[in-house]
Amino acid sequence: MASLSTLLLRGPTLLRCCPRLFAARTYAAGGDFKYIITEKKGKNNNVGLVQLNRPKALNALFQPLIEEVNQALTVFQEDPSIGAIVLTGTEKAFAAGADIKEMSDKTFQSCYSGKFLKDWDSVTQLKKPIIAAVNGYALGGGCELAMMCDIIYAGENAQFGQPEILLGTIPGAGGTQRLTRVVGKSLAMEMILTGDRISAQEAKQAGLVSKIFPVEKLVEEAVRCAEKIASNSKLVTQMAKESVNAAFETTLAEGVRLEKKLFYCTFATDDRKEGMSAFVEKRKANFKDN
């Protein structure tokens, strides 16, 4: 949740972005944004791209940026042509944490009565799959935001951490819970109690990251994965996502029961019929998302 940008760098620093991938137009249906860039990607324009765009602040998270991210994700969720979404930052930082300037003067009363951070986990409510493409720093809230996504791809320079303890506080957007579920108690406890960061390679070994790519190839590879996901039935994909998420939120018996119900539900879809028919007929399935 906390930002280490003031500890990592002194003075303003302009961050370098990959011009080929990020010289993108604002996605018209998503409106004009100040702190993010949105675009449709992929050969069939079926992937939504959301790029955090506060380079001078290392993409530090604060309420206006979170509101724009939630707005963009809602637009992509409601767009029937979009099958998956990629969330990324810059080559220097995915997000270096929450903006300390926004938090420094808050009190217990203002946090509690105002429900501070209440909408920061809206990412987890999205039905469509989200891939976090993490280059550079993913610290505090940045690490928490990445963990809210369904898949994490990392650039070779990625660093993950929950350094809130160094600022006299603890993670507040799910860090203690999601990190522990993913990497286990020992590593999560060490990271949270010391504030130490782990590399992309360590994150992959711990199961936090799915794959690692060269920095300049990361977003391209994330979009490629998103395209593959988007080529399947969007309806059934959402069922699969719901079932996998249940593994983290329910008991094994409850999760298996939900999986069985959702499996049965696929037999009420035209896409299940098409998928199996295509397999038998040895052709590519033509899903209609119904």
Short mmCIF file of C-alpha atoms in Angstrom, two decimals:
data_model
loop_
_atom_site.label_atom_id
_atom_site.label_comp_id
_atom_site.label_asym_id
_atom_site.label_seq_id
_atom_site.Cartn_x
_atom_site.Cartn_y
_atom_site.Cartn_z
CA MET A 1 0.00 0.00 0.00
CA ALA A 2 2.82 2.43 0.82
CA SER A 3 5.09 4.10 -1.72
CA LEU A 4 8.88 3.94 -1.57
CA SER A 5 9.33 6.32 -4.47
CA THR A 6 10.71 9.00 -2.14
CA LEU A 7 13.20 6.49 -0.77
CA LEU A 8 14.15 5.02 -4.14
CA LEU A 9 14.76 8.28 -5.96
CA ARG A 10 15.59 11.87 -5.00
CA GLY A 11 14.02 14.59 -7.07
CA PRO A 12 11.72 14.25 -10.08
CA THR A 13 12.60 11.59 -12.59
CA LEU A 14 11.09 11.20 -16.03
CA LEU A 15 10.42 7.60 -16.89
CA ARG A 16 11.10 6.08 -20.28
CA CYS A 17 8.20 4.27 -21.93
CA CYS A 18 8.36 1.97 -24.94
CA PRO A 19 7.09 4.24 -27.73
CA ARG A 20 5.85 1.41 -29.94
CA LEU A 21 3.65 -0.10 -27.25
CA PHE A 22 2.56 2.98 -25.34
CA ALA A 23 2.13 5.75 -27.89
CA ALA A 24 -1.51 4.79 -27.78
CA ARG A 25 -4.62 6.73 -28.33
CA THR A 26 -7.12 7.02 -25.51
CA TYR A 27 -9.78 4.37 -25.93
CA ALA A 28 -12.67 6.48 -27.15
CA ALA A 29 -15.40 4.62 -25.27
CA GLY A 30 -13.46 5.04 -22.03
CA GLY A 31 -13.33 8.81 -22.17
CA ASP A 32 -10.33 11.07 -21.72
CA PHE A 33 -8.17 10.10 -18.76
CA LYS A 34 -5.52 12.07 -16.92
CA TYR A 35 -3.65 9.33 -15.10
CA ILE A 36 -4.05 6.28 -17.36
CA ILE A 37 -3.89 5.38 -21.04
CA THR A 38 -6.33 2.87 -22.50
CA GLU A 39 -6.35 1.13 -25.84
CA LYS A 40 -7.71 -1.89 -27.66
CA LYS A 41 -4.95 -4.34 -28.60
CA GLY A 42 -4.57 -7.61 -30.49
CA LYS A 43 -5.13 -8.62 -34.08
CA ASN A 44 -8.88 -8.65 -33.51
CA ASN A 45 -8.96 -5.70 -31.10
CA ASN A 46 -10.28 -8.05 -28.43
CA VAL A 47 -7.83 -7.15 -25.66
CA GLY A 48 -8.21 -4.11 -23.44
CA LEU A 49 -4.99 -2.39 -22.34
CA VAL A 50 -4.86 -0.12 -19.29
CA GLN A 51 -1.54 1.63 -18.61
CA LEU A 52 -0.94 3.54 -15.38
CA ASN A 53 0.48 6.90 -16.42
CA ARG A 54 1.96 8.90 -13.53
CA PRO A 55 5.61 8.49 -14.50
CA LYS A 56 7.00 11.33 -12.35
CA ALA A 57 5.44 9.69 -9.28
CA LEU A 58 6.48 6.15 -10.27
CA ASN A 59 2.78 5.49 -10.85
CA ALA A 60 2.04 5.96 -7.16
CA LEU A 61 -1.58 5.04 -6.52
CA PHE A 62 -4.06 7.60 -5.28
CA GLN A 63 -7.80 8.00 -5.40
CA PRO A 64 -8.14 9.84 -8.75
CA LEU A 65 -5.99 7.21 -10.50
CA ILE A 66 -7.90 4.32 -8.92
CA GLU A 67 -11.18 5.89 -10.00
CA GLU A 68 -9.94 6.12 -13.59
CA VAL A 69 -8.73 2.51 -13.53
CA ASN A 70 -12.10 1.35 -12.25
CA GLN A 71 -13.88 3.40 -14.90
CA ALA A 72 -11.72 1.96 -17.69
CA LEU A 73 -12.17 -1.60 -16.44
CA THR A 74 -15.94 -1.10 -16.34
CA VAL A 75 -15.90 0.08 -19.95
CA PHE A 76 -13.90 -2.96 -21.04
CA GLN A 77 -16.11 -5.26 -18.97
CA GLU A 78 -19.20 -3.97 -20.77
CA ASP A 79 -17.58 -4.10 -24.23
CA PRO A 80 -18.65 -7.42 -25.80
CA SER A 81 -15.66 -7.40 -28.14
CA ILE A 82 -13.15 -7.52 -25.26
CA GLY A 83 -12.26 -10.96 -23.95
CA ALA A 84 -9.36 -10.15 -21.62
CA ILE A 85 -7.54 -7.15 -20.17
CA VAL A 86 -3.88 -6.25 -19.61
CA LEU A 87 -2.97 -3.86 -16.78
CA THR A 88 0.53 -2.39 -16.86
CA GLY A 89 2.67 0.60 -15.91
CA THR A 90 5.94 1.88 -17.34
CA GLU A 91 9.29 0.18 -17.77
CA LYS A 92 10.50 1.78 -14.53
CA ALA A 93 7.49 1.08 -12.33
CA PHE A 94 4.25 -0.84 -12.42
CA ALA A 95 3.30 1.11 -9.29
CA ALA A 96 5.69 2.03 -6.48
CA GLY A 97 2.90 2.06 -3.91
CA ALA A 98 0.24 4.35 -2.58
CA ASP A 99 0.84 8.09 -2.68
CA ILE A 100 2.20 9.05 0.75
CA LYS A 101 1.13 12.66 0.27
CA GLU A 102 -2.49 11.52 0.08
CA MET A 103 -2.19 9.45 3.26
CA SER A 104 0.18 11.38 5.51
CA ASP A 105 -2.47 13.63 7.10
CA LYS A 106 -5.20 11.01 7.46
CA THR A 107 -6.47 10.01 10.89
CA PHE A 108 -8.08 6.86 12.20
CA GLN A 109 -11.42 8.63 12.22
CA SER A 110 -11.14 9.81 8.62
CA CYS A 111 -9.99 6.39 7.39
CA TYR A 112 -12.69 4.49 9.25
CA SER A 113 -15.65 6.79 8.66
CA GLY A 114 -14.60 7.55 5.07
CA LYS A 115 -13.87 3.90 4.29
CA PHE A 116 -10.45 4.74 2.88
CA LEU A 117 -9.37 2.29 0.14
CA LYS A 118 -12.91 0.87 -0.06
CA ASP A 119 -12.94 0.80 -3.86
CA TRP A 120 -9.28 -0.12 -4.41
CA ASP A 121 -10.10 -3.79 -4.81
CA SER A 122 -12.78 -3.31 -7.47
CA VAL A 123 -10.37 -5.05 -9.84
CA THR A 124 -11.23 -8.33 -8.13
CA GLN A 125 -14.92 -7.92 -8.98
CA LEU A 126 -14.32 -7.93 -12.74
CA LYS A 127 -15.63 -11.01 -14.53
CA LYS A 128 -13.19 -10.84 -17.43
CA PRO A 129 -9.62 -12.10 -16.88
CA ILE A 130 -6.94 -9.50 -16.12
CA ILE A 131 -3.22 -9.95 -16.71
CA ALA A 132 -0.83 -7.73 -14.76
CA ALA A 133 2.27 -6.94 -16.83
CA VAL A 134 4.78 -5.82 -14.20
CA ASN A 135 7.98 -4.01 -15.06
CA GLY A 136 10.07 -2.33 -12.39
CA TYR A 137 8.71 -1.58 -8.95
CA ALA A 138 5.53 -3.28 -7.73
CA LEU A 139 5.68 -2.19 -4.12
CA GLY A 140 3.01 -1.80 -1.46
CA GLY A 141 -0.21 -0.95 -3.23
CA GLY A 142 1.44 -1.77 -6.55
CA CYS A 143 2.13 -5.32 -5.39
CA GLU A 144 -1.40 -5.55 -4.01
CA LEU A 145 -2.87 -4.31 -7.29
CA ALA A 146 -0.88 -6.90 -9.25
CA MET A 147 -2.11 -9.64 -6.91
CA MET A 148 -5.70 -8.58 -7.53
CA CYS A 149 -5.23 -9.57 -11.17
CA ASP A 150 -5.67 -13.13 -12.41
CA ILE A 151 -2.24 -13.67 -13.98
CA ILE A 152 1.04 -11.85 -13.34
CA TYR A 153 3.70 -11.60 -16.03
CA ALA A 154 6.94 -9.92 -14.96
CA GLY A 155 9.72 -8.14 -16.75
CA GLU A 156 13.26 -9.16 -15.84
CA ASN A 157 13.66 -5.94 -13.83
CA ALA A 158 10.52 -6.40 -11.71
CA GLN A 159 10.68 -6.08 -7.93
CA PHE A 160 7.85 -7.02 -5.59
CA GLY A 161 7.45 -5.95 -1.99
CA GLN A 162 5.21 -4.83 0.88
CA PRO A 163 7.35 -2.15 2.56
CA GLU A 164 4.61 -0.55 4.68
CA ILE A 165 6.35 -1.58 7.90
CA LEU A 166 9.15 0.86 7.08
CA LEU A 167 6.59 3.67 7.16
CA GLY A 168 5.01 2.65 10.42
CA THR A 169 1.94 0.96 8.99
CA ILE A 170 0.83 -2.33 7.41
CA PRO A 171 -0.67 -3.29 4.03
CA GLY A 172 -4.27 -2.16 3.75
CA ALA A 173 -5.41 -3.37 0.33
CA GLY A 174 -5.10 -7.11 0.81
CA GLY A 175 -1.34 -7.50 0.99
CA THR A 176 -1.19 -9.59 4.16
CA GLN A 177 -3.93 -11.89 2.87
CA ARG A 178 -3.22 -12.38 -0.83
CA LEU A 179 0.57 -12.58 -0.50
CA THR A 180 0.28 -15.23 2.21
CA ARG A 181 -2.12 -17.31 0.11
CA VAL A 182 0.19 -17.18 -2.89
CA VAL A 183 3.73 -17.52 -1.51
CA GLY A 184 3.05 -19.11 1.88
CA LYS A 185 3.31 -17.86 5.46
CA SER A 186 7.09 -17.83 5.88
CA LEU A 187 8.02 -15.74 2.84
CA ALA A 188 4.99 -13.46 3.23
CA MET A 189 5.81 -12.87 6.89
CA GLU A 190 9.44 -12.12 6.06
CA MET A 191 8.54 -9.65 3.31
CA ILE A 192 5.89 -7.88 5.38
CA LEU A 193 7.87 -7.71 8.64
CA THR A 194 11.16 -6.61 7.05
CA GLY A 195 9.93 -4.61 4.07
CA ASP A 196 12.41 -6.48 1.88
CA ARG A 197 11.74 -6.82 -1.84
CA ILE A 198 12.03 -9.92 -4.03
CA SER A 199 13.15 -10.09 -7.65
CA ALA A 200 11.13 -11.33 -10.60
CA GLN A 201 13.04 -14.61 -10.47
CA GLU A 202 12.31 -15.05 -6.76
CA ALA A 203 8.67 -14.15 -7.34
CA LYS A 204 8.36 -16.79 -10.04
CA GLN A 205 9.99 -19.40 -7.84
CA ALA A 206 7.54 -18.54 -5.06
CA GLY A 207 4.54 -18.80 -7.39
CA LEU A 208 3.67 -15.10 -7.40
CA VAL A 209 4.59 -14.69 -11.08
CA SER A 210 3.61 -16.94 -13.96
CA LYS A 211 6.30 -16.02 -16.51
CA ILE A 212 9.26 -13.65 -16.92
CA PHE A 213 10.14 -11.78 -20.12
CA PRO A 214 12.63 -9.15 -21.28
CA VAL A 215 11.43 -5.69 -20.29
CA GLU A 216 10.75 -4.56 -23.85
CA LYS A 217 8.77 -7.73 -24.66
CA LEU A 218 6.61 -7.91 -21.53
CA VAL A 219 3.48 -6.08 -22.65
CA GLU A 220 3.58 -7.74 -26.06
CA GLU A 221 3.67 -11.17 -24.41
CA ALA A 222 0.90 -10.25 -21.98
CA VAL A 223 -1.28 -9.12 -24.88
CA ARG A 224 -0.49 -12.37 -26.70
CA CYS A 225 -1.69 -14.38 -23.69
CA ALA A 226 -4.78 -12.18 -23.42
CA GLU A 227 -5.51 -12.79 -27.12
CA LYS A 228 -5.34 -16.53 -26.55
CA ILE A 229 -7.79 -16.22 -23.65
CA ALA A 230 -10.07 -13.93 -25.65
CA SER A 231 -10.26 -16.47 -28.49
CA ASN A 232 -12.16 -18.87 -26.23
CA SER A 233 -15.77 -18.55 -25.19
CA LYS A 234 -16.02 -15.38 -23.09
CA LEU A 235 -18.94 -16.84 -21.17
CA VAL A 236 -17.18 -20.07 -20.27
CA THR A 237 -13.95 -18.21 -19.53
CA GLN A 238 -15.76 -16.20 -16.88
CA MET A 239 -17.11 -19.41 -15.36
CA ALA A 240 -13.59 -20.84 -15.24
CA LYS A 241 -12.28 -17.70 -13.55
CA GLU A 242 -15.04 -17.83 -10.95
CA SER A 243 -14.27 -21.47 -10.21
CA VAL A 244 -10.52 -20.92 -9.81
CA ASN A 245 -11.08 -17.94 -7.52
CA ALA A 246 -13.28 -20.11 -5.32
CA ALA A 247 -10.20 -22.19 -4.50
CA PHE A 248 -8.86 -19.21 -2.53
CA GLU A 249 -12.13 -18.22 -0.93
CA THR A 250 -13.85 -21.45 0.12
CA THR A 251 -13.09 -24.87 1.54
CA LEU A 252 -12.08 -27.67 -0.82
CA ALA A 253 -15.50 -29.33 -0.55
CA GLU A 254 -17.32 -26.06 -1.25
CA GLY A 255 -15.01 -25.26 -4.15
CA VAL A 256 -15.53 -28.66 -5.74
CA ARG A 257 -19.31 -28.28 -5.41
CA LEU A 258 -19.16 -24.88 -7.14
CA GLU A 259 -16.92 -26.27 -9.87
CA LYS A 260 -19.39 -29.10 -10.51
CA LYS A 261 -22.31 -26.67 -10.76
CA LEU A 262 -20.44 -24.41 -13.16
CA PHE A 263 -19.36 -27.45 -15.18
CA TYR A 264 -23.03 -28.45 -15.49
CA CYS A 265 -23.86 -24.86 -16.49
CA THR A 266 -21.57 -25.07 -19.51
CA PHE A 267 -23.90 -27.73 -20.92
CA ALA A 268 -26.60 -25.07 -21.22
CA THR A 269 -24.42 -23.00 -23.58
CA ASP A 270 -24.13 -23.09 -27.34
CA ASP A 271 -20.37 -22.65 -26.99
CA ARG A 272 -20.01 -25.99 -25.19
CA LYS A 273 -21.85 -27.67 -28.07
CA GLU A 274 -19.71 -25.85 -30.62
CA GLY A 275 -16.47 -26.66 -28.82
CA MET A 276 -17.15 -30.38 -28.61
CA SER A 277 -18.52 -30.55 -32.16
CA ALA A 278 -15.42 -28.79 -33.47
CA PHE A 279 -13.21 -31.28 -31.63
CA VAL A 280 -15.05 -34.27 -33.09
CA GLU A 281 -15.02 -32.74 -36.57
CA LYS A 282 -11.34 -31.80 -36.25
CA ARG A 283 -11.85 -28.11 -36.96
CA LYS A 284 -11.35 -24.85 -35.07
CA ALA A 285 -14.23 -23.89 -32.81
CA ASN A 286 -16.20 -20.77 -33.68
CA PHE A 287 -17.46 -19.52 -30.32
CA LYS A 288 -20.34 -17.05 -30.20
CA ASP A 289 -20.15 -16.30 -26.46
CA ASN A 290 -23.55 -17.73 -25.65
#
